[in-house]
Each structure stands twice: as C-alpha cells, then as structure tokens.
Amino acid sequence: SKWVEGLQKIVTEMRIYPLQTNSKKCAFGHFYHAIRIDHPEIATDWGKIDSIHNQFHLKGDEVINAVKAEDQAEARRIYEEAVGLSVQILEILDTVEHKVKDLTQRGIRIFS
C-alpha cells in the first residue's frame, strides 16, 4: 500500500515525511467504518480488522519516534511489525471476500 511505502521511505531515509497515523482518517478507515456487517458468518472477521488497523497506524507514530531518536534499528523493527499487521488485514479481507461470495452464491443476503 502507499502508506506502507511512505513508512518504508521514512525508515530508509531516517527522515520524517507526512504520514496519516489516525486510523479513522485514512481512506480505508473511512470505508471500514462506513460499512456495517451484521451477518454472523462475516461479522466476527470484519470486527477483527478495526483493532489491527488501529495498531497498524500506531506503528507510524512509533517509527516517527524512533527516527526522532535516530534509532534506525528500532525504526526498521517497528516497520516490519507494521508490514506484518498489513498482511493480517489483507488476509482477513480475503477471508471476508470468500465468505461473501459463498453466501451470495447460496442466495443469502448479506446487506440489507
């Protein structure tokens, strides 16, 4: 994602660039909070995303603090954690997509 690329640039160059660290203000955050999913086969997975997404953006603040402290090793470590969280979000979204397709194929309405 562009956000991860921006974070990588900060870590690589050890310079601070603008980075959205508020999970509710990024494009995905707006999308995520605009959609309500109540179907029990999907709601649990969908609900897991919020906490991980919040942690993901907090890693941006942590990287910035490491850069300010001129600690590149710590900045790289935190960056890798952010990448791991990004992968988790994508895996959950993939699971949700497959469940939505399955339910739709079975003629089950998900959205009201």
PDB file of N, CA and C in Angstrom:
ATOM      1  N   SER A   1       0.836  -1.189   0.000  1.00  0.00           N
ATOM      2  CA  SER A   1       0.000   0.000   0.000  1.00  0.00           C
ATOM      3  C   SER A   1       0.880   1.253   0.000  1.00  0.00           C
ATOM      4  N   LYS A   2       0.284   2.354  -0.381  1.00  0.00           N
ATOM      5  CA  LYS A   2       1.010   3.630  -0.396  1.00  0.00           C
ATOM      6  C   LYS A   2       1.477   4.000   1.010  1.00  0.00           C
ATOM      7  N   TRP A   3       0.646   3.676   2.020  1.00  0.00           N
ATOM      8  CA  TRP A   3       1.002   4.001   3.396  1.00  0.00           C
ATOM      9  C   TRP A   3       2.263   3.254   3.813  1.00  0.00           C
ATOM     10  N   VAL A   4       2.314   1.974   3.508  1.00  0.00           N
ATOM     11  CA  VAL A   4       3.495   1.164   3.845  1.00  0.00           C
ATOM     12  C   VAL A   4       4.715   1.688   3.089  1.00  0.00           C
ATOM     13  N   GLU A   5       4.519   2.069   1.829  1.00  0.00           N
ATOM     14  CA  GLU A   5       5.626   2.636   1.048  1.00  0.00           C
ATOM     15  C   GLU A   5       6.131   3.933   1.693  1.00  0.00           C
ATOM     16  N   GLY A   6       5.209   4.763   2.168  1.00  0.00           N
ATOM     17  CA  GLY A   6       5.594   6.005   2.839  1.00  0.00           C
ATOM     18  C   GLY A   6       6.363   5.731   4.122  1.00  0.00           C
ATOM     19  N   LEU A   7       5.916   4.727   4.865  1.00  0.00           N
ATOM     20  CA  LEU A   7       6.599   4.355   6.100  1.00  0.00           C
ATOM     21  C   LEU A   7       7.997   3.820   5.800  1.00  0.00           C
ATOM     22  N   GLN A   8       8.099   3.036   4.748  1.00  0.00           N
ATOM     23  CA  GLN A   8       9.403   2.489   4.354  1.00  0.00           C
ATOM     24  C   GLN A   8      10.370   3.622   3.986  1.00  0.00           C
ATOM     25  N   LYS A   9       9.864   4.619   3.286  1.00  0.00           N
ATOM     26  CA  LYS A   9      10.706   5.765   2.905  1.00  0.00           C
ATOM     27  C   LYS A   9      11.233   6.483   4.147  1.00  0.00           C
ATOM     28  N   ILE A  10      10.375   6.649   5.147  1.00  0.00           N
ATOM     29  CA  ILE A  10      10.783   7.289   6.397  1.00  0.00           C
ATOM     30  C   ILE A  10      11.903   6.495   7.053  1.00  0.00           C
ATOM     31  N   VAL A  11      11.738   5.168   7.103  1.00  0.00           N
ATOM     32  CA  VAL A  11      12.734   4.305   7.747  1.00  0.00           C
ATOM     33  C   VAL A  11      14.035   4.291   6.951  1.00  0.00           C
ATOM     34  N   THR A  12      13.932   4.170   5.642  1.00  0.00           N
ATOM     35  CA  THR A  12      15.119   4.091   4.792  1.00  0.00           C
ATOM     36  C   THR A  12      15.942   5.373   4.856  1.00  0.00           C
ATOM     37  N   GLU A  13      15.249   6.504   4.766  1.00  0.00           N
ATOM     38  CA  GLU A  13      15.942   7.796   4.737  1.00  0.00           C
ATOM     39  C   GLU A  13      16.152   8.395   6.127  1.00  0.00           C
ATOM     40  N   MET A  14      15.485   7.805   7.138  1.00  0.00           N
ATOM     41  CA  MET A  14      15.544   8.339   8.503  1.00  0.00           C
ATOM     42  C   MET A  14      15.188   9.832   8.517  1.00  0.00           C
ATOM     43  N   ARG A  15      14.162  10.143   7.729  1.00  0.00           N
ATOM     44  CA  ARG A  15      13.607  11.495   7.673  1.00  0.00           C
ATOM     45  C   ARG A  15      12.105  11.396   7.846  1.00  0.00           C
ATOM     46  N   ILE A  16      11.523  12.404   8.449  1.00  0.00           N
ATOM     47  CA  ILE A  16      10.083  12.380   8.687  1.00  0.00           C
ATOM     48  C   ILE A  16       9.353  13.053   7.540  1.00  0.00           C
ATOM     49  N   TYR A  17       8.391  12.319   6.985  1.00  0.00           N
ATOM     50  CA  TYR A  17       7.512  12.813   5.933  1.00  0.00           C
ATOM     51  C   TYR A  17       6.076  12.732   6.453  1.00  0.00           C
ATOM     52  N   PRO A  18       5.161  13.481   5.849  1.00  0.00           N
ATOM     53  CA  PRO A  18       3.755  13.394   6.282  1.00  0.00           C
ATOM     54  C   PRO A  18       3.245  11.961   6.169  1.00  0.00           C
ATOM     55  N   LEU A  19       2.567  11.504   7.222  1.00  0.00           N
ATOM     56  CA  LEU A  19       2.043  10.144   7.266  1.00  0.00           C
ATOM     57  C   LEU A  19       0.783  10.155   8.133  1.00  0.00           C
ATOM     58  N   GLN A  20      -0.295   9.621   7.607  1.00  0.00           N
ATOM     59  CA  GLN A  20      -1.548   9.579   8.366  1.00  0.00           C
ATOM     60  C   GLN A  20      -1.451   8.491   9.432  1.00  0.00           C
ATOM     61  N   THR A  21      -1.421   8.903  10.689  1.00  0.00           N
ATOM     62  CA  THR A  21      -1.310   7.928  11.769  1.00  0.00           C
ATOM     63  C   THR A  21      -2.637   7.756  12.525  1.00  0.00           C
ATOM     64  N   ASN A  22      -3.682   8.417  12.062  1.00  0.00           N
ATOM     65  CA  ASN A  22      -5.012   8.250  12.639  1.00  0.00           C
ATOM     66  C   ASN A  22      -5.785   7.265  11.776  1.00  0.00           C
ATOM     67  N   SER A  23      -6.063   6.087  12.331  1.00  0.00           N
ATOM     68  CA  SER A  23      -6.688   5.016  11.550  1.00  0.00           C
ATOM     69  C   SER A  23      -8.096   5.350  11.080  1.00  0.00           C
ATOM     70  N   LYS A  24      -8.733   6.317  11.720  1.00  0.00           N
ATOM     71  CA  LYS A  24     -10.095   6.668  11.318  1.00  0.00           C
ATOM     72  C   LYS A  24     -10.119   7.710  10.205  1.00  0.00           C
ATOM     73  N   LYS A  25      -8.971   8.321   9.918  1.00  0.00           N
ATOM     74  CA  LYS A  25      -8.923   9.370   8.904  1.00  0.00           C
ATOM     75  C   LYS A  25      -8.368   8.914   7.565  1.00  0.00           C
ATOM     76  N   CYS A  26      -7.780   7.720   7.501  1.00  0.00           N
ATOM     77  CA  CYS A  26      -7.254   7.248   6.218  1.00  0.00           C
ATOM     78  C   CYS A  26      -8.412   6.757   5.347  1.00  0.00           C
ATOM     79  N   ALA A  27      -8.163   6.571   4.069  1.00  0.00           N
ATOM     80  CA  ALA A  27      -9.214   6.154   3.131  1.00  0.00           C
ATOM     81  C   ALA A  27      -9.832   4.818   3.545  1.00  0.00           C
ATOM     82  N   PHE A  28      -8.999   3.855   3.920  1.00  0.00           N
ATOM     83  CA  PHE A  28      -9.539   2.561   4.332  1.00  0.00           C
ATOM     84  C   PHE A  28     -10.373   2.698   5.600  1.00  0.00           C
ATOM     85  N   GLY A  29      -9.916   3.523   6.541  1.00  0.00           N
ATOM     86  CA  GLY A  29     -10.663   3.738   7.782  1.00  0.00           C
ATOM     87  C   GLY A  29     -12.046   4.291   7.512  1.00  0.00           C
ATOM     88  N   HIS A  30     -12.156   5.246   6.595  1.00  0.00           N
ATOM     89  CA  HIS A  30     -13.465   5.800   6.219  1.00  0.00           C
ATOM     90  C   HIS A  30     -14.342   4.699   5.636  1.00  0.00           C
ATOM     91  N   PHE A  31     -13.783   3.901   4.739  1.00  0.00           N
ATOM     92  CA  PHE A  31     -14.517   2.797   4.113  1.00  0.00           C
ATOM     93  C   PHE A  31     -14.966   1.787   5.166  1.00  0.00           C
ATOM     94  N   TYR A  32     -14.028   1.371   6.010  1.00  0.00           N
ATOM     95  CA  TYR A  32     -14.297   0.344   7.010  1.00  0.00           C
ATOM     96  C   TYR A  32     -15.432   0.759   7.942  1.00  0.00           C
ATOM     97  N   HIS A  33     -15.386   1.988   8.429  1.00  0.00           N
ATOM     98  CA  HIS A  33     -16.385   2.437   9.390  1.00  0.00           C
ATOM     99  C   HIS A  33     -17.720   2.808   8.742  1.00  0.00           C
ATOM    100  N   ALA A  34     -17.746   2.924   7.421  1.00  0.00           N
ATOM    101  CA  ALA A  34     -18.990   3.236   6.717  1.00  0.00           C
ATOM    102  C   ALA A  34     -19.823   1.980   6.455  1.00  0.00           C
ATOM    103  N   ILE A  35     -19.186   0.819   6.531  1.00  0.00           N
ATOM    104  CA  ILE A  35     -19.881  -0.432   6.216  1.00  0.00           C
ATOM    105  C   ILE A  35     -20.199  -1.180   7.500  1.00  0.00           C
ATOM    106  N   ARG A  36     -21.455  -1.541   7.636  1.00  0.00           N
ATOM    107  CA  ARG A  36     -21.872  -2.328   8.799  1.00  0.00           C
ATOM    108  C   ARG A  36     -22.224  -3.726   8.327  1.00  0.00           C
ATOM    109  N   ILE A  37     -21.582  -4.694   8.904  1.00  0.00           N
ATOM    110  CA  ILE A  37     -21.844  -6.084   8.539  1.00  0.00           C
ATOM    111  C   ILE A  37     -22.362  -6.805   9.772  1.00  0.00           C
ATOM    112  N   ASP A  38     -23.586  -7.316   9.659  1.00  0.00           N
ATOM    113  CA  ASP A  38     -24.221  -7.986  10.790  1.00  0.00           C
ATOM    114  C   ASP A  38     -24.266  -9.501  10.633  1.00  0.00           C
ATOM    115  N   HIS A  39     -24.094  -9.990   9.422  1.00  0.00           N
ATOM    116  CA  HIS A  39     -24.220 -11.429   9.207  1.00  0.00           C
ATOM    117  C   HIS A  39     -23.189 -12.166  10.059  1.00  0.00           C
ATOM    118  N   PRO A  40     -23.628 -13.119  10.879  1.00  0.00           N
ATOM    119  CA  PRO A  40     -22.718 -13.764  11.836  1.00  0.00           C
ATOM    120  C   PRO A  40     -21.528 -14.489  11.208  1.00  0.00           C
ATOM    121  N   GLU A  41     -21.670 -14.968   9.979  1.00  0.00           N
ATOM    122  CA  GLU A  41     -20.549 -15.671   9.339  1.00  0.00           C
ATOM    123  C   GLU A  41     -19.432 -14.711   8.915  1.00  0.00           C
ATOM    124  N   ILE A  42     -19.746 -13.432   8.878  1.00  0.00           N
ATOM    125  CA  ILE A  42     -18.772 -12.442   8.419  1.00  0.00           C
ATOM    126  C   ILE A  42     -18.419 -11.424   9.509  1.00  0.00           C
ATOM    127  N   ALA A  43     -19.376 -11.123  10.374  1.00  0.00           N
ATOM    128  CA  ALA A  43     -19.218 -10.042  11.352  1.00  0.00           C
ATOM    129  C   ALA A  43     -17.993 -10.221  12.248  1.00  0.00           C
ATOM    130  N   THR A  44     -17.710 -11.432  12.669  1.00  0.00           N
ATOM    131  CA  THR A  44     -16.569 -11.655  13.557  1.00  0.00           C
ATOM    132  C   THR A  44     -15.268 -11.308  12.859  1.00  0.00           C
ATOM    133  N   ASP A  45     -15.095 -11.819  11.641  1.00  0.00           N
ATOM    134  CA  ASP A  45     -13.879 -11.499  10.885  1.00  0.00           C
ATOM    135  C   ASP A  45     -13.790 -10.001  10.629  1.00  0.00           C
ATOM    136  N   TRP A  46     -14.885  -9.409  10.187  1.00  0.00           N
ATOM    137  CA  TRP A  46     -14.905  -7.973   9.886  1.00  0.00           C
ATOM    138  C   TRP A  46     -14.535  -7.164  11.124  1.00  0.00           C
ATOM    139  N   GLY A  47     -15.051  -7.574  12.282  1.00  0.00           N
ATOM    140  CA  GLY A  47     -14.785  -6.863  13.522  1.00  0.00           C
ATOM    141  C   GLY A  47     -13.330  -6.911  13.951  1.00  0.00           C
ATOM    142  N   LYS A  48     -12.606  -7.970  13.572  1.00  0.00           N
ATOM    143  CA  LYS A  48     -11.191  -8.109  13.940  1.00  0.00           C
ATOM    144  C   LYS A  48     -10.320  -7.032  13.293  1.00  0.00           C
ATOM    145  N   ILE A  49     -10.761  -6.541  12.164  1.00  0.00           N
ATOM    146  CA  ILE A  49      -9.947  -5.606  11.380  1.00  0.00           C
ATOM    147  C   ILE A  49      -9.683  -4.304  12.134  1.00  0.00           C
ATOM    148  N   ASP A  50     -10.667  -3.797  12.859  1.00  0.00           N
ATOM    149  CA  ASP A  50     -10.551  -2.488  13.483  1.00  0.00           C
ATOM    150  C   ASP A  50      -9.338  -2.392  14.412  1.00  0.00           C
ATOM    151  N   SER A  51      -9.199  -3.351  15.295  1.00  0.00           N
ATOM    152  CA  SER A  51      -8.091  -3.333  16.251  1.00  0.00           C
ATOM    153  C   SER A  51      -6.739  -3.438  15.545  1.00  0.00           C
ATOM    154  N   ILE A  52      -6.650  -4.322  14.572  1.00  0.00           N
ATOM    155  CA  ILE A  52      -5.389  -4.499  13.842  1.00  0.00           C
ATOM    156  C   ILE A  52      -5.057  -3.235  13.056  1.00  0.00           C
ATOM    157  N   HIS A  53      -6.069  -2.645  12.437  1.00  0.00           N
ATOM    158  CA  HIS A  53      -5.875  -1.422  11.658  1.00  0.00           C
ATOM    159  C   HIS A  53      -5.407  -0.275  12.560  1.00  0.00           C
ATOM    160  N   ASN A  54      -5.967  -0.183  13.766  1.00  0.00           N
ATOM    161  CA  ASN A  54      -5.519   0.839  14.722  1.00  0.00           C
ATOM    162  C   ASN A  54      -4.049   0.625  15.080  1.00  0.00           C
ATOM    163  N   GLN A  55      -3.684  -0.629  15.393  1.00  0.00           N
ATOM    164  CA  GLN A  55      -2.292  -0.945  15.732  1.00  0.00           C
ATOM    165  C   GLN A  55      -1.365  -0.592  14.570  1.00  0.00           C
ATOM    166  N   PHE A  56      -1.824  -0.894  13.356  1.00  0.00           N
ATOM    167  CA  PHE A  56      -1.070  -0.630  12.135  1.00  0.00           C
ATOM    168  C   PHE A  56      -0.677   0.847  12.056  1.00  0.00           C
ATOM    169  N   HIS A  57      -1.657   1.727  12.244  1.00  0.00           N
ATOM    170  CA  HIS A  57      -1.374   3.158  12.164  1.00  0.00           C
ATOM    171  C   HIS A  57      -0.525   3.653  13.332  1.00  0.00           C
ATOM    172  N   LEU A  58      -0.699   3.052  14.503  1.00  0.00           N
ATOM    173  CA  LEU A  58       0.135   3.439  15.650  1.00  0.00           C
ATOM    174  C   LEU A  58       1.612   3.149  15.382  1.00  0.00           C
ATOM    175  N   LYS A  59       1.880   2.148  14.556  1.00  0.00           N
ATOM    176  CA  LYS A  59       3.271   1.842  14.204  1.00  0.00           C
ATOM    177  C   LYS A  59       3.906   3.031  13.489  1.00  0.00           C
ATOM    178  N   GLY A  60       3.097   3.814  12.769  1.00  0.00           N
ATOM    179  CA  GLY A  60       3.610   5.018  12.121  1.00  0.00           C
ATOM    180  C   GLY A  60       4.151   5.995  13.145  1.00  0.00           C
ATOM    181  N   ASP A  61       3.382   6.225  14.224  1.00  0.00           N
ATOM    182  CA  ASP A  61       3.855   7.109  15.297  1.00  0.00           C
ATOM    183  C   ASP A  61       5.123   6.558  15.940  1.00  0.00           C
ATOM    184  N   GLU A  62       5.154   5.237  16.137  1.00  0.00           N
ATOM    185  CA  GLU A  62       6.323   4.616  16.765  1.00  0.00           C
ATOM    186  C   GLU A  62       7.567   4.748  15.879  1.00  0.00           C
ATOM    187  N   VAL A  63       7.406   4.589  14.576  1.00  0.00           N
ATOM    188  CA  VAL A  63       8.533   4.760  13.656  1.00  0.00           C
ATOM    189  C   VAL A  63       9.026   6.200  13.705  1.00  0.00           C
ATOM    190  N   ILE A  64       8.109   7.143  13.677  1.00  0.00           N
ATOM    191  CA  ILE A  64       8.484   8.563  13.723  1.00  0.00           C
ATOM    192  C   ILE A  64       9.271   8.862  14.998  1.00  0.00           C
ATOM    193  N   ASN A  65       8.831   8.300  16.132  1.00  0.00           N
ATOM    194  CA  ASN A  65       9.561   8.498  17.386  1.00  0.00           C
ATOM    195  C   ASN A  65      10.959   7.891  17.321  1.00  0.00           C
ATOM    196  N   ALA A  66      11.084   6.725  16.689  1.00  0.00           N
ATOM    197  CA  ALA A  66      12.402   6.086  16.549  1.00  0.00           C
ATOM    198  C   ALA A  66      13.306   6.924  15.645  1.00  0.00           C
ATOM    199  N   VAL A  67      12.731   7.506  14.594  1.00  0.00           N
ATOM    200  CA  VAL A  67      13.521   8.369  13.699  1.00  0.00           C
ATOM    201  C   VAL A  67      13.991   9.610  14.457  1.00  0.00           C
ATOM    202  N   LYS A  68      13.110  10.194  15.246  1.00  0.00           N
ATOM    203  CA  LYS A  68      13.489  11.367  16.043  1.00  0.00           C
ATOM    204  C   LYS A  68      14.613  11.025  17.017  1.00  0.00           C
ATOM    205  N   ALA A  69      14.601   9.786  17.520  1.00  0.00           N
ATOM    206  CA  ALA A  69      15.644   9.334  18.444  1.00  0.00           C
ATOM    207  C   ALA A  69      16.884   8.832  17.702  1.00  0.00           C
ATOM    208  N   GLU A  70      16.827   8.902  16.365  1.00  0.00           N
ATOM    209  CA  GLU A  70      17.927   8.460  15.500  1.00  0.00           C
ATOM    210  C   GLU A  70      18.275   6.982  15.721  1.00  0.00           C
ATOM    211  N   ASP A  71      17.236   6.180  15.954  1.00  0.00           N
ATOM    212  CA  ASP A  71      17.415   4.743  16.194  1.00  0.00           C
ATOM    213  C   ASP A  71      16.871   3.972  14.993  1.00  0.00           C
ATOM    214  N   GLN A  72      17.735   3.796  13.984  1.00  0.00           N
ATOM    215  CA  GLN A  72      17.284   3.153  12.754  1.00  0.00           C
ATOM    216  C   GLN A  72      16.928   1.683  12.963  1.00  0.00           C
ATOM    217  N   ALA A  73      17.644   0.992  13.829  1.00  0.00           N
ATOM    218  CA  ALA A  73      17.335  -0.423  14.083  1.00  0.00           C
ATOM    219  C   ALA A  73      15.917  -0.561  14.641  1.00  0.00           C
ATOM    220  N   GLU A  74      15.562   0.311  15.565  1.00  0.00           N
ATOM    221  CA  GLU A  74      14.211   0.280  16.143  1.00  0.00           C
ATOM    222  C   GLU A  74      13.171   0.661  15.089  1.00  0.00           C
ATOM    223  N   ALA A  75      13.486   1.661  14.280  1.00  0.00           N
ATOM    224  CA  ALA A  75      12.568   2.067  13.216  1.00  0.00           C
ATOM    225  C   ALA A  75      12.314   0.908  12.256  1.00  0.00           C
ATOM    226  N   ARG A  76      13.363   0.178  11.890  1.00  0.00           N
ATOM    227  CA  ARG A  76      13.212  -0.977  10.989  1.00  0.00           C
ATOM    228  C   ARG A  76      12.385  -2.083  11.642  1.00  0.00           C
ATOM    229  N   ARG A  77      12.626  -2.316  12.934  1.00  0.00           N
ATOM    230  CA  ARG A  77      11.888  -3.359  13.648  1.00  0.00           C
ATOM    231  C   ARG A  77      10.389  -3.031  13.666  1.00  0.00           C
ATOM    232  N   ILE A  78      10.075  -1.789  13.959  1.00  0.00           N
ATOM    233  CA  ILE A  78       8.680  -1.358  14.008  1.00  0.00           C
ATOM    234  C   ILE A  78       8.058  -1.417  12.616  1.00  0.00           C
ATOM    235  N   TYR A  79       8.822  -1.017  11.607  1.00  0.00           N
ATOM    236  CA  TYR A  79       8.342  -1.096  10.225  1.00  0.00           C
ATOM    237  C   TYR A  79       7.944  -2.530   9.886  1.00  0.00           C
ATOM    238  N   GLU A  80       8.780  -3.499  10.259  1.00  0.00           N
ATOM    239  CA  GLU A  80       8.476  -4.909   9.979  1.00  0.00           C
ATOM    240  C   GLU A  80       7.192  -5.336  10.695  1.00  0.00           C
ATOM    241  N   GLU A  81       6.975  -4.831  11.904  1.00  0.00           N
ATOM    242  CA  GLU A  81       5.728  -5.123  12.618  1.00  0.00           C
ATOM    243  C   GLU A  81       4.535  -4.561  11.836  1.00  0.00           C
ATOM    244  N   ALA A  82       4.702  -3.346  11.304  1.00  0.00           N
ATOM    245  CA  ALA A  82       3.627  -2.727  10.524  1.00  0.00           C
ATOM    246  C   ALA A  82       3.315  -3.559   9.288  1.00  0.00           C
ATOM    247  N   VAL A  83       4.347  -4.045   8.624  1.00  0.00           N
ATOM    248  CA  VAL A  83       4.141  -4.894   7.443  1.00  0.00           C
ATOM    249  C   VAL A  83       3.367  -6.148   7.838  1.00  0.00           C
ATOM    250  N   GLY A  84       3.720  -6.755   8.972  1.00  0.00           N
ATOM    251  CA  GLY A  84       3.011  -7.940   9.449  1.00  0.00           C
ATOM    252  C   GLY A  84       1.546  -7.661   9.715  1.00  0.00           C
ATOM    253  N   LEU A  85       1.251  -6.515  10.304  1.00  0.00           N
ATOM    254  CA  LEU A  85      -0.137  -6.139  10.553  1.00  0.00           C
ATOM    255  C   LEU A  85      -0.884  -5.906   9.249  1.00  0.00           C
ATOM    256  N   SER A  86      -0.210  -5.316   8.269  1.00  0.00           N
ATOM    257  CA  SER A  86      -0.813  -5.105   6.958  1.00  0.00           C
ATOM    258  C   SER A  86      -1.201  -6.440   6.324  1.00  0.00           C
ATOM    259  N   VAL A  87      -0.320  -7.411   6.434  1.00  0.00           N
ATOM    260  CA  VAL A  87      -0.589  -8.750   5.895  1.00  0.00           C
ATOM    261  C   VAL A  87      -1.803  -9.363   6.600  1.00  0.00           C
ATOM    262  N   GLN A  88      -1.888  -9.190   7.920  1.00  0.00           N
ATOM    263  CA  GLN A  88      -3.033  -9.724   8.662  1.00  0.00           C
ATOM    264  C   GLN A  88      -4.345  -9.116   8.159  1.00  0.00           C
ATOM    265  N   ILE A  89      -4.349  -7.807   7.942  1.00  0.00           N
ATOM    266  CA  ILE A  89      -5.558  -7.132   7.453  1.00  0.00           C
ATOM    267  C   ILE A  89      -5.955  -7.695   6.093  1.00  0.00           C
ATOM    268  N   LEU A  90      -4.975  -7.832   5.196  1.00  0.00           N
ATOM    269  CA  LEU A  90      -5.267  -8.349   3.860  1.00  0.00           C
ATOM    270  C   LEU A  90      -5.782  -9.778   3.910  1.00  0.00           C
ATOM    271  N   GLU A  91      -5.242 -10.597   4.809  1.00  0.00           N
ATOM    272  CA  GLU A  91      -5.709 -11.978   4.944  1.00  0.00           C
ATOM    273  C   GLU A  91      -7.159 -12.023   5.425  1.00  0.00           C
ATOM    274  N   ILE A  92      -7.500 -11.158   6.381  1.00  0.00           N
ATOM    275  CA  ILE A  92      -8.883 -11.117   6.866  1.00  0.00           C
ATOM    276  C   ILE A  92      -9.820 -10.642   5.763  1.00  0.00           C
ATOM    277  N   LEU A  93      -9.403  -9.614   5.024  1.00  0.00           N
ATOM    278  CA  LEU A  93     -10.228  -9.129   3.915  1.00  0.00           C
ATOM    279  C   LEU A  93     -10.446 -10.227   2.870  1.00  0.00           C
ATOM    280  N   ASP A  94      -9.421 -11.017   2.624  1.00  0.00           N
ATOM    281  CA  ASP A  94      -9.532 -12.132   1.687  1.00  0.00           C
ATOM    282  C   ASP A  94     -10.535 -13.165   2.208  1.00  0.00           C
ATOM    283  N   THR A  95     -10.473 -13.459   3.498  1.00  0.00           N
ATOM    284  CA  THR A  95     -11.423 -14.397   4.108  1.00  0.00           C
ATOM    285  C   THR A  95     -12.843 -13.870   3.981  1.00  0.00           C
ATOM    286  N   VAL A  96     -13.034 -12.585   4.283  1.00  0.00           N
ATOM    287  CA  VAL A  96     -14.355 -11.971   4.179  1.00  0.00           C
ATOM    288  C   VAL A  96     -14.862 -12.046   2.738  1.00  0.00           C
ATOM    289  N   GLU A  97     -13.992 -11.745   1.787  1.00  0.00           N
ATOM    290  CA  GLU A  97     -14.391 -11.788   0.376  1.00  0.00           C
ATOM    291  C   GLU A  97     -14.878 -13.186  -0.007  1.00  0.00           C
ATOM    292  N   HIS A  98     -14.158 -14.208   0.405  1.00  0.00           N
ATOM    293  CA  HIS A  98     -14.559 -15.578   0.072  1.00  0.00           C
ATOM    294  C   HIS A  98     -15.885 -15.950   0.735  1.00  0.00           C
ATOM    295  N   LYS A  99     -16.081 -15.527   1.975  1.00  0.00           N
ATOM    296  CA  LYS A  99     -17.340 -15.821   2.659  1.00  0.00           C
ATOM    297  C   LYS A  99     -18.509 -15.095   1.999  1.00  0.00           C
ATOM    298  N   VAL A 100     -18.290 -13.836   1.601  1.00  0.00           N
ATOM    299  CA  VAL A 100     -19.343 -13.075   0.919  1.00  0.00           C
ATOM    300  C   VAL A 100     -19.725 -13.775  -0.385  1.00  0.00           C
ATOM    301  N   LYS A 101     -18.722 -14.196  -1.160  1.00  0.00           N
ATOM    302  CA  LYS A 101     -19.003 -14.900  -2.426  1.00  0.00           C
ATOM    303  C   LYS A 101     -19.779 -16.177  -2.173  1.00  0.00           C
ATOM    304  N   ASP A 102     -19.376 -16.941  -1.159  1.00  0.00           N
ATOM    305  CA  ASP A 102     -20.047 -18.194  -0.841  1.00  0.00           C
ATOM    306  C   ASP A 102     -21.501 -17.958  -0.442  1.00  0.00           C
ATOM    307  N   LEU A 103     -21.727 -16.998   0.440  1.00  0.00           N
ATOM    308  CA  LEU A 103     -23.087 -16.700   0.881  1.00  0.00           C
ATOM    309  C   LEU A 103     -23.945 -16.202  -0.279  1.00  0.00           C
ATOM    310  N   THR A 104     -23.354 -15.357  -1.110  1.00  0.00           N
ATOM    311  CA  THR A 104     -24.086 -14.819  -2.263  1.00  0.00           C
ATOM    312  C   THR A 104     -24.477 -15.941  -3.225  1.00  0.00           C
ATOM    313  N   GLN A 105     -23.541 -16.850  -3.479  1.00  0.00           N
ATOM    314  CA  GLN A 105     -23.832 -17.987  -4.360  1.00  0.00           C
ATOM    315  C   GLN A 105     -24.939 -18.880  -3.796  1.00  0.00           C
ATOM    316  N   ARG A 106     -25.056 -18.920  -2.479  1.00  0.00           N
ATOM    317  CA  ARG A 106     -26.109 -19.711  -1.839  1.00  0.00           C
ATOM    318  C   ARG A 106     -27.416 -18.924  -1.723  1.00  0.00           C
ATOM    319  N   GLY A 107     -27.426 -17.711  -2.257  1.00  0.00           N
ATOM    320  CA  GLY A 107     -28.627 -16.887  -2.259  1.00  0.00           C
ATOM    321  C   GLY A 107     -28.941 -16.225  -0.929  1.00  0.00           C
ATOM    322  N   ILE A 108     -27.928 -16.106  -0.072  1.00  0.00           N
ATOM    323  CA  ILE A 108     -28.120 -15.486   1.234  1.00  0.00           C
ATOM    324  C   ILE A 108     -27.783 -14.009   1.132  1.00  0.00           C
ATOM    325  N   ARG A 109     -28.724 -13.163   1.551  1.00  0.00           N
ATOM    326  CA  ARG A 109     -28.484 -11.721   1.512  1.00  0.00           C
ATOM    327  C   ARG A 109     -27.624 -11.304   2.686  1.00  0.00           C
ATOM    328  N   ILE A 110     -26.609 -10.517   2.418  1.00  0.00           N
ATOM    329  CA  ILE A 110     -25.685 -10.075   3.454  1.00  0.00           C
ATOM    330  C   ILE A 110     -25.978  -8.642   3.866  1.00  0.00           C
ATOM    331  N   PHE A 111     -26.273  -7.820   2.895  1.00  0.00           N
ATOM    332  CA  PHE A 111     -26.551  -6.407   3.157  1.00  0.00           C
ATOM    333  C   PHE A 111     -28.035  -6.160   3.067  1.00  0.00           C
ATOM    334  N   SER A 112     -28.553  -5.329   3.979  1.00  0.00           N
ATOM    335  CA  SER A 112     -29.981  -5.055   3.952  1.00  0.00           C
ATOM    336  C   SER A 112     -30.318  -3.892   3.054  1.00  0.00           C
TER     337      SER A 112
END
